[in-house]
Coordinates of C-alpha atoms in Angstrom, one line a residue:
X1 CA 129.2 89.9 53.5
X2 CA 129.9 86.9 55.8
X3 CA 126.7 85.8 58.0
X4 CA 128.1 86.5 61.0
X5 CA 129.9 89.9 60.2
X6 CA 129.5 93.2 62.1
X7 CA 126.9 95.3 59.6
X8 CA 127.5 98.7 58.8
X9 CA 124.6 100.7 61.1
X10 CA 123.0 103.9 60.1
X11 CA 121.4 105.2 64.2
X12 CA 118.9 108.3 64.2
X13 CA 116.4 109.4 66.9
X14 CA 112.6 109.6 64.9
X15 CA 109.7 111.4 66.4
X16 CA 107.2 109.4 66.3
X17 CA 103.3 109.5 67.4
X18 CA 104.2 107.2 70.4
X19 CA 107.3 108.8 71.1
X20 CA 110.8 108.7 70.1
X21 CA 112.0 106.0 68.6
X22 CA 115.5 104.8 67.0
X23 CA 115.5 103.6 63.4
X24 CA 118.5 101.5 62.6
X25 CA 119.4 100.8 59.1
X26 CA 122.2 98.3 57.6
X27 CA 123.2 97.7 54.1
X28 CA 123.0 93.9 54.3
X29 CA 120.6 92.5 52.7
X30 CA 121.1 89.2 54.7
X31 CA 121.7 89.5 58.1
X32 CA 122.0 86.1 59.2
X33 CA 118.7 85.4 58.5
X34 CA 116.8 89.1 59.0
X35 CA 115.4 91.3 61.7
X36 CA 116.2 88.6 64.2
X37 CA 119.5 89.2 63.9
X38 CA 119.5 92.4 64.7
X39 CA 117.1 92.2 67.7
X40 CA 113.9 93.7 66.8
X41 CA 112.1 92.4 69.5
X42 CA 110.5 93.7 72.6
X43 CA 108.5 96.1 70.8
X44 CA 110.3 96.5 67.8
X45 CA 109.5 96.8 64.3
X46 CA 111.6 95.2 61.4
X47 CA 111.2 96.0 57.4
X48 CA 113.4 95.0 54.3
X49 CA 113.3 97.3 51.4
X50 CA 115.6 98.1 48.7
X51 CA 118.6 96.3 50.4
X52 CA 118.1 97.9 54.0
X53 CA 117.1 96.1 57.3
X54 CA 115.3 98.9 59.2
X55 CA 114.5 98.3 63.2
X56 CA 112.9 100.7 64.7
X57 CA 113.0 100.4 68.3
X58 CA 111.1 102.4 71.2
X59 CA 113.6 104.8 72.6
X60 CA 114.6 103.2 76.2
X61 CA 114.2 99.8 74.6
X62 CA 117.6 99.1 73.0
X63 CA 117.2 95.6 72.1
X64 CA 119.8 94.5 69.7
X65 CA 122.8 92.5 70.6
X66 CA 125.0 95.6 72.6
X67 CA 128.4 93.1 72.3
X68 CA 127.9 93.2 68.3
X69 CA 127.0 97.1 67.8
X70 CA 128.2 98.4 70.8
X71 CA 130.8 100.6 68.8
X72 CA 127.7 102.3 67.0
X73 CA 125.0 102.6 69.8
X74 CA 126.1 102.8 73.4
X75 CA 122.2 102.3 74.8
X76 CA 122.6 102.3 78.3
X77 CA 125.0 105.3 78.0
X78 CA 123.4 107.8 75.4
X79 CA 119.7 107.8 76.0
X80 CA 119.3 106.9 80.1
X81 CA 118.7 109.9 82.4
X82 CA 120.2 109.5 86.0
X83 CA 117.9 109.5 89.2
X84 CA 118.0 109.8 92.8
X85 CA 115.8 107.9 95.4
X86 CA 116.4 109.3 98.8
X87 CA 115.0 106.7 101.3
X88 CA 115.9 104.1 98.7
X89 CA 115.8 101.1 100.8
X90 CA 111.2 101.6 101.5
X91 CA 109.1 99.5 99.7
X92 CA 107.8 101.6 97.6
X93 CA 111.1 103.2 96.6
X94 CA 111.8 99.2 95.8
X95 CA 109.3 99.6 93.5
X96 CA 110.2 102.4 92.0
X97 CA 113.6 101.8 91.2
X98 CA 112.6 99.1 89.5
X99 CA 110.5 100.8 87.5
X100 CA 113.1 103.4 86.5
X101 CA 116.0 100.3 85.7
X102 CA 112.9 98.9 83.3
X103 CA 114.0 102.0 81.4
X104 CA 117.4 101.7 81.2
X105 CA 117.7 104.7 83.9
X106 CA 120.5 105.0 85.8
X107 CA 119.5 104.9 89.7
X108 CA 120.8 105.9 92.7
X109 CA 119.3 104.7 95.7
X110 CA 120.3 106.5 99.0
X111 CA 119.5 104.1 102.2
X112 CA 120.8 103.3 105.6
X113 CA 119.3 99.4 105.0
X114 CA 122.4 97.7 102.4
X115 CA 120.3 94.5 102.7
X116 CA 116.7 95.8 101.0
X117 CA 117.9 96.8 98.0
X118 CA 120.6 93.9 97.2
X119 CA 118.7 92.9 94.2
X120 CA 118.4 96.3 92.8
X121 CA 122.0 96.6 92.5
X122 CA 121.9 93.2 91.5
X123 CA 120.4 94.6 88.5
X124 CA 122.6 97.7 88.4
X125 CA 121.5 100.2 90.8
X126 CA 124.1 102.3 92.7
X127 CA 124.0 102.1 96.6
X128 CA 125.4 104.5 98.5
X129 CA 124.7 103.9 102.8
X130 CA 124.0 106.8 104.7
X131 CA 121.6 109.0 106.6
X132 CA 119.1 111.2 104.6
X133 CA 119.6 113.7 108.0
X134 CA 122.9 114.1 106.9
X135 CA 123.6 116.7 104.8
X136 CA 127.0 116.6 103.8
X137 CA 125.7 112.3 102.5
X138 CA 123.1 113.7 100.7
X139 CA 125.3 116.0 98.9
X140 CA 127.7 112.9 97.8
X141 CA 125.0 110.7 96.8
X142 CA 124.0 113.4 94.0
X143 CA 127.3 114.3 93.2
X144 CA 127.4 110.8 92.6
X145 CA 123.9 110.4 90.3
X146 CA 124.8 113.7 88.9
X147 CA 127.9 112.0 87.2
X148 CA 126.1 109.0 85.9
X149 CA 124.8 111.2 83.0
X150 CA 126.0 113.1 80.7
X151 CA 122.7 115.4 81.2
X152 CA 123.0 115.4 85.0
X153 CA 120.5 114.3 87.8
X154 CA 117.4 114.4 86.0
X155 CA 115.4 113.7 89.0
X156 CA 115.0 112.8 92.1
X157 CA 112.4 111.4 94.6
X158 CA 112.6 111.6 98.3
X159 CA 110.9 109.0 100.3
X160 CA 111.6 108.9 103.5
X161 CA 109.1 108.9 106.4
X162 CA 108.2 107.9 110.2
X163 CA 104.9 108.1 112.1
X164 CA 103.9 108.5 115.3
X165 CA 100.6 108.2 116.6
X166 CA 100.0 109.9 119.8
X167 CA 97.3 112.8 120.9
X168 CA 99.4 116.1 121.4
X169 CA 99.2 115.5 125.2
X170 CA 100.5 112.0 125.1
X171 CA 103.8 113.0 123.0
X172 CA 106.8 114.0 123.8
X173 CA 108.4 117.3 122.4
X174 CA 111.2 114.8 121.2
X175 CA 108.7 112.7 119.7
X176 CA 107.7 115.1 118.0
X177 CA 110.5 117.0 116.8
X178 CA 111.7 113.2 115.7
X179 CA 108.8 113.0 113.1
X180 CA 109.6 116.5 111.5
X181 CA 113.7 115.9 111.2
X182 CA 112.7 112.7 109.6
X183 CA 110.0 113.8 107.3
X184 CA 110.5 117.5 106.9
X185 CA 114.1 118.3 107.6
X186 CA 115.4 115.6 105.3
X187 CA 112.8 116.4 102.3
X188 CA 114.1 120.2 102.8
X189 CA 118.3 118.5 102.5
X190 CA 116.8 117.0 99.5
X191 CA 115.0 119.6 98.0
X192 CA 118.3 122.1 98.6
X193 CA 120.6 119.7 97.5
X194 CA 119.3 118.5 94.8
X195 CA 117.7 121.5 93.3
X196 CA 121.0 123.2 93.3
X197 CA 122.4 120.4 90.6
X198 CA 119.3 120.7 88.5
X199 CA 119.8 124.8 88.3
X200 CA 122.9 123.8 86.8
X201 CA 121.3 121.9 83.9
X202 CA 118.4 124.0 83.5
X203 CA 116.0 120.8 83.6
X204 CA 115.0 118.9 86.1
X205 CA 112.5 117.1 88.6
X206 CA 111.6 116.5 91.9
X207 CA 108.7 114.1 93.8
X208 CA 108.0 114.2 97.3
X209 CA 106.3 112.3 99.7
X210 CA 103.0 113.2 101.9
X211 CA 100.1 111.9 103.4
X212 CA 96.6 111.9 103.4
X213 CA 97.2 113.4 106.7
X214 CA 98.8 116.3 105.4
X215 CA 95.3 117.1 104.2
X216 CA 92.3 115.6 106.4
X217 CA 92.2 116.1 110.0
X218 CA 93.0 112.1 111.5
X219 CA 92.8 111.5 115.5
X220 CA 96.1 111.1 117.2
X221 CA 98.1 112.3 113.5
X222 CA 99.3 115.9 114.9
X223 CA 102.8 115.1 114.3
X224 CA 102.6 113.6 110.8
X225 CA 100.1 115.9 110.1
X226 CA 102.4 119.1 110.7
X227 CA 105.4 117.3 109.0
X228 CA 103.6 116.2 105.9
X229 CA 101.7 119.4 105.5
X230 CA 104.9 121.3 105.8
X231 CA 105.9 119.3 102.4
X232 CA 103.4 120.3 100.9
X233 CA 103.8 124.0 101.6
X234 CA 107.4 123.5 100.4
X235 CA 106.8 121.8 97.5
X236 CA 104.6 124.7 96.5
X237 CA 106.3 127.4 97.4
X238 CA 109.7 125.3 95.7
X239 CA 107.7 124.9 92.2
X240 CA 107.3 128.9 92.5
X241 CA 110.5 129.8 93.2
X242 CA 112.4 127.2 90.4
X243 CA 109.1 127.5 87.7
X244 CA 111.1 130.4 85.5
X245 CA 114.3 128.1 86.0
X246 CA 112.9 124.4 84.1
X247 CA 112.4 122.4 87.1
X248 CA 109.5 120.8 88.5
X249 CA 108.5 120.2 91.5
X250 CA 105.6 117.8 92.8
X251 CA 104.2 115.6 95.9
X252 CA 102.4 112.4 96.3
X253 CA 99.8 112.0 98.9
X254 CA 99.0 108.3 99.5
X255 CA 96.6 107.1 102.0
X256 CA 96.8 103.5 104.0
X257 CA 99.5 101.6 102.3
X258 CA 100.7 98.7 102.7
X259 CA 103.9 98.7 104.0
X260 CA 106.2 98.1 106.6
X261 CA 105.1 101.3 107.8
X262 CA 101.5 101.2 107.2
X263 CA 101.8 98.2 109.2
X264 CA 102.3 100.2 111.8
X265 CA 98.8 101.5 112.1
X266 CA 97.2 98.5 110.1
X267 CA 98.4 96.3 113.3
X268 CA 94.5 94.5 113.9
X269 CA 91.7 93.1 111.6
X270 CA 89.8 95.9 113.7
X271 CA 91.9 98.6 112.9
X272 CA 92.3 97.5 109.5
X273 CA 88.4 97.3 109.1
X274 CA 87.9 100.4 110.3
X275 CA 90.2 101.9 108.2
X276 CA 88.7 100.5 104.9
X277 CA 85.4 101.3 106.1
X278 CA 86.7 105.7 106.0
X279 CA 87.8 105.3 102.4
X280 CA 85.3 105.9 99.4
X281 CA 86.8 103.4 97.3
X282 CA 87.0 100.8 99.7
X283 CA 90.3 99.8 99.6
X284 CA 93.8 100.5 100.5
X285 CA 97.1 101.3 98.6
X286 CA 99.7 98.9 96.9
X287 CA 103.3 99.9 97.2
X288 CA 103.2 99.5 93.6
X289 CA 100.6 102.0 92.6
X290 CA 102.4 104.8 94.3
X291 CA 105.5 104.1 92.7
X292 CA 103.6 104.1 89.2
X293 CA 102.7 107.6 90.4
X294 CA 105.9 109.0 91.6
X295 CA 107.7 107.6 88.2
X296 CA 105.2 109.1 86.2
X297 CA 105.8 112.3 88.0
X298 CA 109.6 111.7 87.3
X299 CA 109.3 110.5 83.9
X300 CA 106.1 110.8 81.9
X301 CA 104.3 114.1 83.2
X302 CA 103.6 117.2 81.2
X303 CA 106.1 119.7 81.1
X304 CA 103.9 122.2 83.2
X305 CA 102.9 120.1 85.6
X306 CA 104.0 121.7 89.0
X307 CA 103.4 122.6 92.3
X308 CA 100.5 119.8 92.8
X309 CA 100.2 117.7 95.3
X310 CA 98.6 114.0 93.7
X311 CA 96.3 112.3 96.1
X312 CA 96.4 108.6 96.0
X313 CA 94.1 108.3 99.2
X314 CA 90.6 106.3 97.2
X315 CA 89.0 109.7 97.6
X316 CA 89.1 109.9 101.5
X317 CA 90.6 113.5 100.9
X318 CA 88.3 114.8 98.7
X319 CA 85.0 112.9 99.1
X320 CA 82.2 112.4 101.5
X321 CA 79.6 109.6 101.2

């Protein structure tokens, strides 16, 4: 066979103890010069026996060259699942997305701020501008990630949020009702819209975002409090309703993070201080580490995982010391 002809593939999905994997077999017994050729890298494993190549590759890392064997193995088509973000443009949806295009997901990030996620879609992401208050948006942006996959929307994660940090008698009723359109009203849009496409598919799941607030009584947090602890409630109440119907439906509860909104309330050394000083751990959130959360929620979690709310808070919630 010439050196730099097209081999004939052989593609099957393997379970094995890490997962599932692709083996890939050819008939050449020289493939210009071996398992380089065919890309067993990043994590891959390459044997010659009997006159086969074999790579076997971990399942979301298709690393051999797509313009060569893209007639046998569409990667990026056949084994990627399709994903929402709702509040897309935050930094810890940043994060997340990234983590998701990592493996080869398909992501849809729904945001009013173009400009934060320009290097996501750089890297493939789809963008779609709008208002996670409005309901007839929401319903086009998984419309949208629902046809990315030949499965459907296999999940979605809403992460839009506000603050306010007033005692009861210092805020207005507007105030007020601004922080639970914001957090609750749009997680509920989300929650409905969303859930309705996974019934379809039978499969799906759903991450949501709280606070430690929504939990442990904070001065001045009334407002965040009641919206946050309202998505908790609904997320419970959701995973009981949709448990008998294969989705799942889960929460994250960071504490201090820093963000552009936990700048907000981090806005001295004092404050900041102080706040450290109320968490057992001593320390305060990465963007990063609740995005490993939220995608392992999405991704990686057992099957009957539901209806829990994951506190990423250095203990503050559940600990006294």
């Amino acid at each position: 066979m010439n050196r730099h002809q097209t081999p004939t593939l052989a593609v099957e999905v393997v379970n094995g103890t890490m997962g599932r994997f692709l083996r890939v077999q050819s008939r050449s017994e020289d493939v210009n010069g071996g398992c380089a050729a065919q890309g067993a890298h990043d994590g891959g494993v390459c044997v010659s026996k009997h006159g086969y190549l074999s790579a076997v590759f971990l399942f979301n890392q298709c690393s051999f060259p797509k313009q060569q064997y893209k007639r046998v193995l569409k990667c990026n088509d056949s084994m990627s699942k399709s994903f929402l973000l709702v509040g897309g443009s935050s930094d810890i949806a940043r994060h997340l997305a990234a983590l998701l295009l990592d493996d080869n997901h398909q992501v849809t990030l729904l945001a009013r701020d173009g400009e934060r996620v320009n290097e996501l879609v750089d890297r493939g992401a789809h963008f779609i501008e709008g208002d996670a208050l409005d309901e007839t948006v929401v319903q086009a942006a998984v419309a949208h990630a629902s046809g990315l996959s030949e499965q459907g929307l296999a999940g979605m994660a809403h992460l839009v949020g506000s603050i306010a940090l007033r005692p009861p008698h210092a805020t207005k009723v507007e105030d007020f009702e601004a922080v639970i359109q914001t957090n609750l009203v749009s997680a509920f849009f989300a929650l409905k819209t969303a859930g309705k496409a996974m019934l379809k598919a039978g499969t799906g799941r759903m991450v949501f975002t709280s606070s430690v607030a929504g939990s442990y009584g904070l001065t001045n947090h009334e407002a965040i409090a009641a919206a946050k602890g309202g998505i908790e409630a609904m997320v419970r109440a959701a995973a009981s309703t949709y448990a008998g119907r294969g989705l799942r439906v889960n929460v994250v509860a960071p504490g201090l993070t820093e963000t552009r909104l936990g700048a907000t309330v981090l806005r001295s050394d004092a404050i900041r201080e102080a706040s450290v000083g109320m968490i057992p751990l001593k320390r305060i959130n990465e963007p990063e580490e609740v995005a490993q959360s939220m995608h392992w929620l999405l991704t990686g979690a057992p099957d009957n995982f539901t209806g829990q709310v994951m506190h990423l808070d250095g203990g503050m919630s559940a600990l006294r010391g």
